[in-house]
Coordinates of C-alpha atoms in Angstrom, one line a residue:
X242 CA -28.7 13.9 12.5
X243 CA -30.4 12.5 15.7
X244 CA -28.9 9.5 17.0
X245 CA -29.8 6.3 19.0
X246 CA -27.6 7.9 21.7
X247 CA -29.6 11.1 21.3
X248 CA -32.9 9.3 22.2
X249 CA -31.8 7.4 25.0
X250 CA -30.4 10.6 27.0
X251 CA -33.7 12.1 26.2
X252 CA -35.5 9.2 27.3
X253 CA -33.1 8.6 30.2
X254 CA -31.8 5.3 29.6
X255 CA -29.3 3.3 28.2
X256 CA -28.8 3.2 24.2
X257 CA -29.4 -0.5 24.6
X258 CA -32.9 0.1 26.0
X259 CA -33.6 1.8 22.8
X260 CA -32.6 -1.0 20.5
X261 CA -34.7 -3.5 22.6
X262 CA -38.0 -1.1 22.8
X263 CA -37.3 -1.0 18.4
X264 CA -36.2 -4.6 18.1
X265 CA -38.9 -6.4 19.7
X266 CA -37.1 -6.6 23.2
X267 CA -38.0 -7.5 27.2
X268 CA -38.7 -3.7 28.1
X269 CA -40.8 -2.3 30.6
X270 CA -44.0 -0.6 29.5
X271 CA -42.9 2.5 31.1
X272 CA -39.6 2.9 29.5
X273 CA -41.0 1.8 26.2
X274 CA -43.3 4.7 26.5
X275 CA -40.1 7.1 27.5
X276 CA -38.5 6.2 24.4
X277 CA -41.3 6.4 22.2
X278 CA -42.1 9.8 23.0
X279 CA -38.6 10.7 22.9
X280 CA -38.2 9.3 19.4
X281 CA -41.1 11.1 18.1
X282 CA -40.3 14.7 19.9
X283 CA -36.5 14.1 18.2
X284 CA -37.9 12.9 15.0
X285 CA -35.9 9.8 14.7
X286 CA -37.1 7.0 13.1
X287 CA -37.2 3.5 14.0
X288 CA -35.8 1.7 11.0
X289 CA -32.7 4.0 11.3
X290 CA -32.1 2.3 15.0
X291 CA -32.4 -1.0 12.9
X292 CA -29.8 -0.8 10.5
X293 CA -27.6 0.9 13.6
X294 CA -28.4 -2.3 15.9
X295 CA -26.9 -4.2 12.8
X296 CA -23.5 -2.7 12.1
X297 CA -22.8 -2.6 16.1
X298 CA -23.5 -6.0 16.3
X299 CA -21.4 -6.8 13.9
X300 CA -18.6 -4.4 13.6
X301 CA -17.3 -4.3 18.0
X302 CA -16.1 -6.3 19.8
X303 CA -15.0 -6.0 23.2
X304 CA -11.5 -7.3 24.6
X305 CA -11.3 -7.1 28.8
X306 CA -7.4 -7.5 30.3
X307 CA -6.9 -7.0 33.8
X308 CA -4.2 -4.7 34.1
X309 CA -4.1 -2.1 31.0
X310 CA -0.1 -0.9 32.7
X311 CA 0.9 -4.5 32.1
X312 CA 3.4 -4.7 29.0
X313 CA 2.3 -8.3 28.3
X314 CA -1.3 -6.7 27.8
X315 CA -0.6 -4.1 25.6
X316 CA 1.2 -6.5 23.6
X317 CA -1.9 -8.4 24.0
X318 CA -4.3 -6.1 22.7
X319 CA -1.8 -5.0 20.0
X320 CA -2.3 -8.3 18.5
X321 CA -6.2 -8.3 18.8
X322 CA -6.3 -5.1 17.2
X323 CA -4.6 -5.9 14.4
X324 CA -6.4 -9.1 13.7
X325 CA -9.4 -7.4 13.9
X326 CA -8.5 -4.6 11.6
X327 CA -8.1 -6.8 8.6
X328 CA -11.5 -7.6 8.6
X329 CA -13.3 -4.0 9.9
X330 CA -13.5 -4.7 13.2
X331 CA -13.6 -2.2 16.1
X332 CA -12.5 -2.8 19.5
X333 CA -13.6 -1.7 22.8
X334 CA -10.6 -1.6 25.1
X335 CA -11.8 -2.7 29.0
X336 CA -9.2 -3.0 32.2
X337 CA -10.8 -5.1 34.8
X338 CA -8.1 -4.0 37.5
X339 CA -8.1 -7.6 38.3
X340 CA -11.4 -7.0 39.9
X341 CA -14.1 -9.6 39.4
X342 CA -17.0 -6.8 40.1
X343 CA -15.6 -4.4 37.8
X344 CA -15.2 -7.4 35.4
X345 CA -18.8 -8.4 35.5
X346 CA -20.2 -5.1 34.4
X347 CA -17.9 -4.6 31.4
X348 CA -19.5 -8.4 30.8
X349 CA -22.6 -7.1 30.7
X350 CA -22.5 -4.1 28.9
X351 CA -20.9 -6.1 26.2
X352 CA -24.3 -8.7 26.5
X353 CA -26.5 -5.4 26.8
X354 CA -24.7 -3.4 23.7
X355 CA -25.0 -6.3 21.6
X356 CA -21.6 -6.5 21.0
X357 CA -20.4 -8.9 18.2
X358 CA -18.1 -11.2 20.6
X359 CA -16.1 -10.6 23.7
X360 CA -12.2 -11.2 24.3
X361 CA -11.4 -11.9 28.0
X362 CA -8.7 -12.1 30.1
X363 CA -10.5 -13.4 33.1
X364 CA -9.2 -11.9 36.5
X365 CA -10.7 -15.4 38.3
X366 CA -10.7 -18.8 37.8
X367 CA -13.1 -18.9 39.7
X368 CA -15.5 -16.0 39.8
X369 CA -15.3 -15.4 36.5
X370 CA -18.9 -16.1 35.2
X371 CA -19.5 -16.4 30.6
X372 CA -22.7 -17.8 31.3
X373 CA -24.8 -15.2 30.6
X374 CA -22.9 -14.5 27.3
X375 CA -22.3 -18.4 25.9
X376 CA -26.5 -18.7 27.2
X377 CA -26.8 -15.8 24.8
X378 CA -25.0 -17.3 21.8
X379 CA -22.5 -14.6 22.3
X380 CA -19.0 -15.5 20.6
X381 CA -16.7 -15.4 23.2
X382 CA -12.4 -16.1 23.3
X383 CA -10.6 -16.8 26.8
X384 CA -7.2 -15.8 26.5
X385 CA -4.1 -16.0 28.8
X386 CA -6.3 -16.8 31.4
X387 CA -9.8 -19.4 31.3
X388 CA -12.1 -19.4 34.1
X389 CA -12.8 -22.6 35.2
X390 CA -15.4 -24.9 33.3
X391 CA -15.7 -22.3 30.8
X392 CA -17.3 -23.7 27.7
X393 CA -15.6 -21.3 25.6
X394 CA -12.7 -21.4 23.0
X395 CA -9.6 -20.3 24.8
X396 CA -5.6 -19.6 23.9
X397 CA -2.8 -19.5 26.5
X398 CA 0.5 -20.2 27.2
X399 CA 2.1 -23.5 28.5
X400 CA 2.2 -21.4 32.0
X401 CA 3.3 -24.8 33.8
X402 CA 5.8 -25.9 31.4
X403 CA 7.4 -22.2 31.5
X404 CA 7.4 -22.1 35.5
X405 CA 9.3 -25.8 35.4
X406 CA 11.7 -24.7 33.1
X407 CA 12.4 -21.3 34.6
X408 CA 12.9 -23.2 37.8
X409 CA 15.2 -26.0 36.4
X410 CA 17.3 -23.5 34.7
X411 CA 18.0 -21.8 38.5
X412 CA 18.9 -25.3 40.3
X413 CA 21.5 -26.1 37.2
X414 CA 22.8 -22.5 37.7
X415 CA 23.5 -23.5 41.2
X416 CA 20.9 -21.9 43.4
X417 CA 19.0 -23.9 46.1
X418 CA 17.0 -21.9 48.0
X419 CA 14.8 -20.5 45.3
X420 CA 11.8 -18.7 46.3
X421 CA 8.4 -17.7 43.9
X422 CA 6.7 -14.8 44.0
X423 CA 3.6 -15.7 42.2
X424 CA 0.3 -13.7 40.9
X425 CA -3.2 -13.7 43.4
X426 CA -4.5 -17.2 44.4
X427 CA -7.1 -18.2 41.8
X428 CA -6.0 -17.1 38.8
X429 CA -5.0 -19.7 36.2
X430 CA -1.6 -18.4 35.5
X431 CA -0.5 -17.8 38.7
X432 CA -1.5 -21.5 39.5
X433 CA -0.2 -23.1 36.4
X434 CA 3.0 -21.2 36.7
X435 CA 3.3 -21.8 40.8
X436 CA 2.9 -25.8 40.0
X437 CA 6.0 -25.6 37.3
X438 CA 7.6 -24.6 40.1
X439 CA 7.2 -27.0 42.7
X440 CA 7.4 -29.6 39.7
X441 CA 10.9 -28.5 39.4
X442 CA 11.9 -28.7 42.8
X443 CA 10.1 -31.9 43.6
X444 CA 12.3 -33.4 40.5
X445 CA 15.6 -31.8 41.5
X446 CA 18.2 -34.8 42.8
X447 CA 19.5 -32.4 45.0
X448 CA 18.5 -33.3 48.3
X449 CA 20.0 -30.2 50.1
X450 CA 17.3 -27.9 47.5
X451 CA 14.7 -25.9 50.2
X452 CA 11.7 -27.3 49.4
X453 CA 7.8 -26.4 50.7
X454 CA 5.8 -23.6 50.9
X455 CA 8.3 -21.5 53.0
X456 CA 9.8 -19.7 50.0
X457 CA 5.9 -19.3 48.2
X458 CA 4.5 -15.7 48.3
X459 CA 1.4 -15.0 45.9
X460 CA 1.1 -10.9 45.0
X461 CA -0.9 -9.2 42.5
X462 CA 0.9 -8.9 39.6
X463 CA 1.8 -5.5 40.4
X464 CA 5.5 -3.4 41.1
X465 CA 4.3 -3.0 44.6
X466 CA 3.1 -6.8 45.3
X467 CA 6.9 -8.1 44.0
X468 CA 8.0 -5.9 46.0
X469 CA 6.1 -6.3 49.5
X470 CA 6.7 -9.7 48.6
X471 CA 10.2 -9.8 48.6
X472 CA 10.6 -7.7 51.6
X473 CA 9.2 -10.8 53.0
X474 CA 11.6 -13.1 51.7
X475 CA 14.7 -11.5 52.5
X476 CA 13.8 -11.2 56.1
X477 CA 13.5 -14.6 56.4
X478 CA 16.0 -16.5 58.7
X479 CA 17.4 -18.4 56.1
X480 CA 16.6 -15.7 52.9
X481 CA 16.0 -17.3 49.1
X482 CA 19.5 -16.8 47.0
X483 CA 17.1 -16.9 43.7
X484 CA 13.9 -15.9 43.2
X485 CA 11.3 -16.7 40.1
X486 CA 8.7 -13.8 39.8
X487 CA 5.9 -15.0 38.0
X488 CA 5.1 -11.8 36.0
X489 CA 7.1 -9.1 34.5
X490 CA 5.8 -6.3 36.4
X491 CA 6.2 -8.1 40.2
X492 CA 10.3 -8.0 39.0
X493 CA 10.6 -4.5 39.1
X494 CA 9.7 -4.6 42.4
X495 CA 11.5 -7.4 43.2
X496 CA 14.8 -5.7 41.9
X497 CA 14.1 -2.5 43.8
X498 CA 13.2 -4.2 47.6
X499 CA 16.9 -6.2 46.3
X500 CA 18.9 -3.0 45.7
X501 CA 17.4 -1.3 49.5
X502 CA 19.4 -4.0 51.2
X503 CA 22.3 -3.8 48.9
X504 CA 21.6 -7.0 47.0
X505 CA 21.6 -7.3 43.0
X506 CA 21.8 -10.6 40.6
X507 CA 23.2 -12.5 40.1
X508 CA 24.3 -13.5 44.0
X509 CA 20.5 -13.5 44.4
X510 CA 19.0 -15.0 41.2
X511 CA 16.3 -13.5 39.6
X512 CA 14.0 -14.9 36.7
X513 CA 10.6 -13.0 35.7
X514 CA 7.9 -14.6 33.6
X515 CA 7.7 -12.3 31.1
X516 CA 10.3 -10.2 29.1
X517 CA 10.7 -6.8 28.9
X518 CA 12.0 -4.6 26.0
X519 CA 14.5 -3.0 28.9
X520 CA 15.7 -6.5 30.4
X521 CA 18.6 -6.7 28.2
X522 CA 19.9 -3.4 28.3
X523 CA 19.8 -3.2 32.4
X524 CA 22.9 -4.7 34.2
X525 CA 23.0 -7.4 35.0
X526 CA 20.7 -8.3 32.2
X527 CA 17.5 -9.8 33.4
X528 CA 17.2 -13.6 32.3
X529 CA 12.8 -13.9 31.4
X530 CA 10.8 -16.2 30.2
X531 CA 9.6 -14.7 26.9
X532 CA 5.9 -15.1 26.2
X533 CA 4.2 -14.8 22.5
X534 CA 1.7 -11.8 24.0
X535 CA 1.1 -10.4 20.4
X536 CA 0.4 -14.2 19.0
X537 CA -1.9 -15.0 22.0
X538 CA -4.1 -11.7 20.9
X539 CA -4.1 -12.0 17.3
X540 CA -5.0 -15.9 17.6
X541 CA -7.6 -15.0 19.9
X542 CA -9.0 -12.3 17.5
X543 CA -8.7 -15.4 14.5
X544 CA -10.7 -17.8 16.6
X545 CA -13.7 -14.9 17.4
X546 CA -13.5 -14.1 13.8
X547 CA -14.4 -18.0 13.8
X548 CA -17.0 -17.8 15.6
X549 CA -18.7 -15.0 14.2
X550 CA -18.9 -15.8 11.0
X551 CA -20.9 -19.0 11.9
X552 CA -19.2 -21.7 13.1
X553 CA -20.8 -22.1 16.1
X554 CA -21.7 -25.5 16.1
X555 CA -18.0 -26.7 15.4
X556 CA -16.1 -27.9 18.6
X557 CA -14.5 -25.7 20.6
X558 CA -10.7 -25.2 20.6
X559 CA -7.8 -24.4 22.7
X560 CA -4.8 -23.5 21.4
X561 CA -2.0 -23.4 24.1
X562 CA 1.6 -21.6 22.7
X563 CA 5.3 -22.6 24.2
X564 CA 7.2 -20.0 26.0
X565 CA 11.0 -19.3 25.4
X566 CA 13.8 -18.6 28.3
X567 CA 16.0 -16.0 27.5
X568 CA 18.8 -16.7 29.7
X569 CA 21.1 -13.9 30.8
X570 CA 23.0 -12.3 33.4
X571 CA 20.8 -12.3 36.2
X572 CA 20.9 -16.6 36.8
X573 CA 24.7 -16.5 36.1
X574 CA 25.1 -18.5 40.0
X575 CA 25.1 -17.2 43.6
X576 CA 28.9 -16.6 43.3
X577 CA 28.6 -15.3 39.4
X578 CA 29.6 -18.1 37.7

């Protein structure tokens, strides 16, 4: 059976063209002509692109993370899936890379496919631009991370309120030069998460704790950027004894540039922002803040459903989930105790 796919590669355009030329769409004249002729050379018939326009648009939906690798993610997008299954929803899977360009294009093939709404962890605060989809009607969720002035429902974390008490936990463990290795400048949660830091220390009684931007590194939430970052750290004069690593996959780095100068927790603190299936089982155990990743996709996936289904004129919502600290082996105190 000839397919709306079929006439656009004959017509040489996108499948989205061909829904527009068939649904009363902004098309040039030119490429309405292509995809006419096509059509008719194929046999297909326009009625049949109809009822396909309708079941895309409302059976997919697209969900856009920035880093696929990530644990936390796939955790993510478990949950989404899930949610989404129960009521015969498919899901388009798209990795940003934590690039804003890449981002954009996933955006708008999700505007131009006529998807049925769009899950997005945005990869900026700032650059991240909904407008075209929200101008559209276009349900859309904002999880994890919410660009700024984004009139969109949104679910995240208490990314603050985890960083403080990550960062508490390390002063009454006895550190006091505790550094944070935090995510890119610009993006929510490694803001949110970087001020719960410096909350903590600015509230610490201790006057001797370092305070300041001398122990402050921002990475990319990748192995490699915790562990450049570190690097750094440790060859300061005066080098952190604790660090706080604001994701789960900076850590591992963090833990290997540790170990090539003979180092290991818990004489050097470590904390990650995110748990791990292995941070239990490694020794020292690895104390992590424990975020609800499956929760914050499925409740995303609950509040598109929401959306969809017509409430579009009800006020939007954030939901914003606590975080739990795991404390382990890895904050036991500079001298282990």
């Amino acid at each position: 059976m000839v397919t709306i796919h079929d006439v656009a590669r004959a017509a040489g355009v996108s499948p989205a063209t061909v829904s527009r030329v068939f649904n009363g769409g902004n098309v040039t004249p030119a490429r309405v002509q292509s995809v006419q002729e096509a059509a008719a050379a194929l046999g297909f018939a326009p009625n049949r692109v109809a009822r396909s326009l309708r079941k895309q648009r409302s059976s997919v939906i697209a969900l856009i993370i920035p880093d696929i690798e990530n644990p936390f993610f796939t955790s993510l997008a478990r949950g989404v899936e899930d949610a989404a299954q129960r009521t015969s929803l498919s899901v388009v899977l798209c990795n940003s890379d934590e690039d804003t360009d890449k981002e954009r294009r996933y955006l708008e093939v999700a505007l131009g496919e006529q998807m049925a709404g769009v899950i997005v962890a945005a990869a900026s605060r700032e650059e991240t631009d909904l407008g075209p989809l929200t101008a559209r009607k276009v349900p859309v969720v904002a999880v994890d991370r919410r660009p700024r002035d984004a009139e969109v429902d949104a679910v995240s974390v208490d990314d603050r309120h985890g960083g403080e008490v990550a960062t508490r936990h390390l002063l009454q463990a006895g550190y006091r030069r505790i550094a944070c290795i935090t995510g890119p400048a610009g993006a929510s949660t490694s803001e949110e998460r970087l001020a719960g830091y410096r909350a903590a220390l600015n509230s610490a009684p201790d006057d001797t704790v370092a305070s300041g931007e001398t122990y402050v590194r921002h990475a990319d939430f990748r192995v490699d950027g915790g562990r450049t970052a570190m690097r750094e750290l440790l060859a300061l004069p005066e080098p952190p004894d604790a660090v706080f690593v604001a994701n789960n996959l900076m850590t591992i780095g963090v833990l290997d540039a540790l170990g090539e100068v003979g180092r290991t927790p818990p004489d050097v603190g470590v904390l990650s922002f995110g748990d791990v299936p292995w941070a239990s089982l490694v020794r020292p155990s690895l104390t992590a803040v424990e975020l609800p990743s499956y929760e914050l996709g499925r409740t995303a996936a609950e509040l598109l459903l929401q959306r969809m289904e017509g409430n579009n004129t009800s006020p939007l919502q954030t939901v914003v989930l606590r975080t739990t600290l795991q404390i382990r082996e890895s904050t036991a105190g500079p001298r282990g105790v």
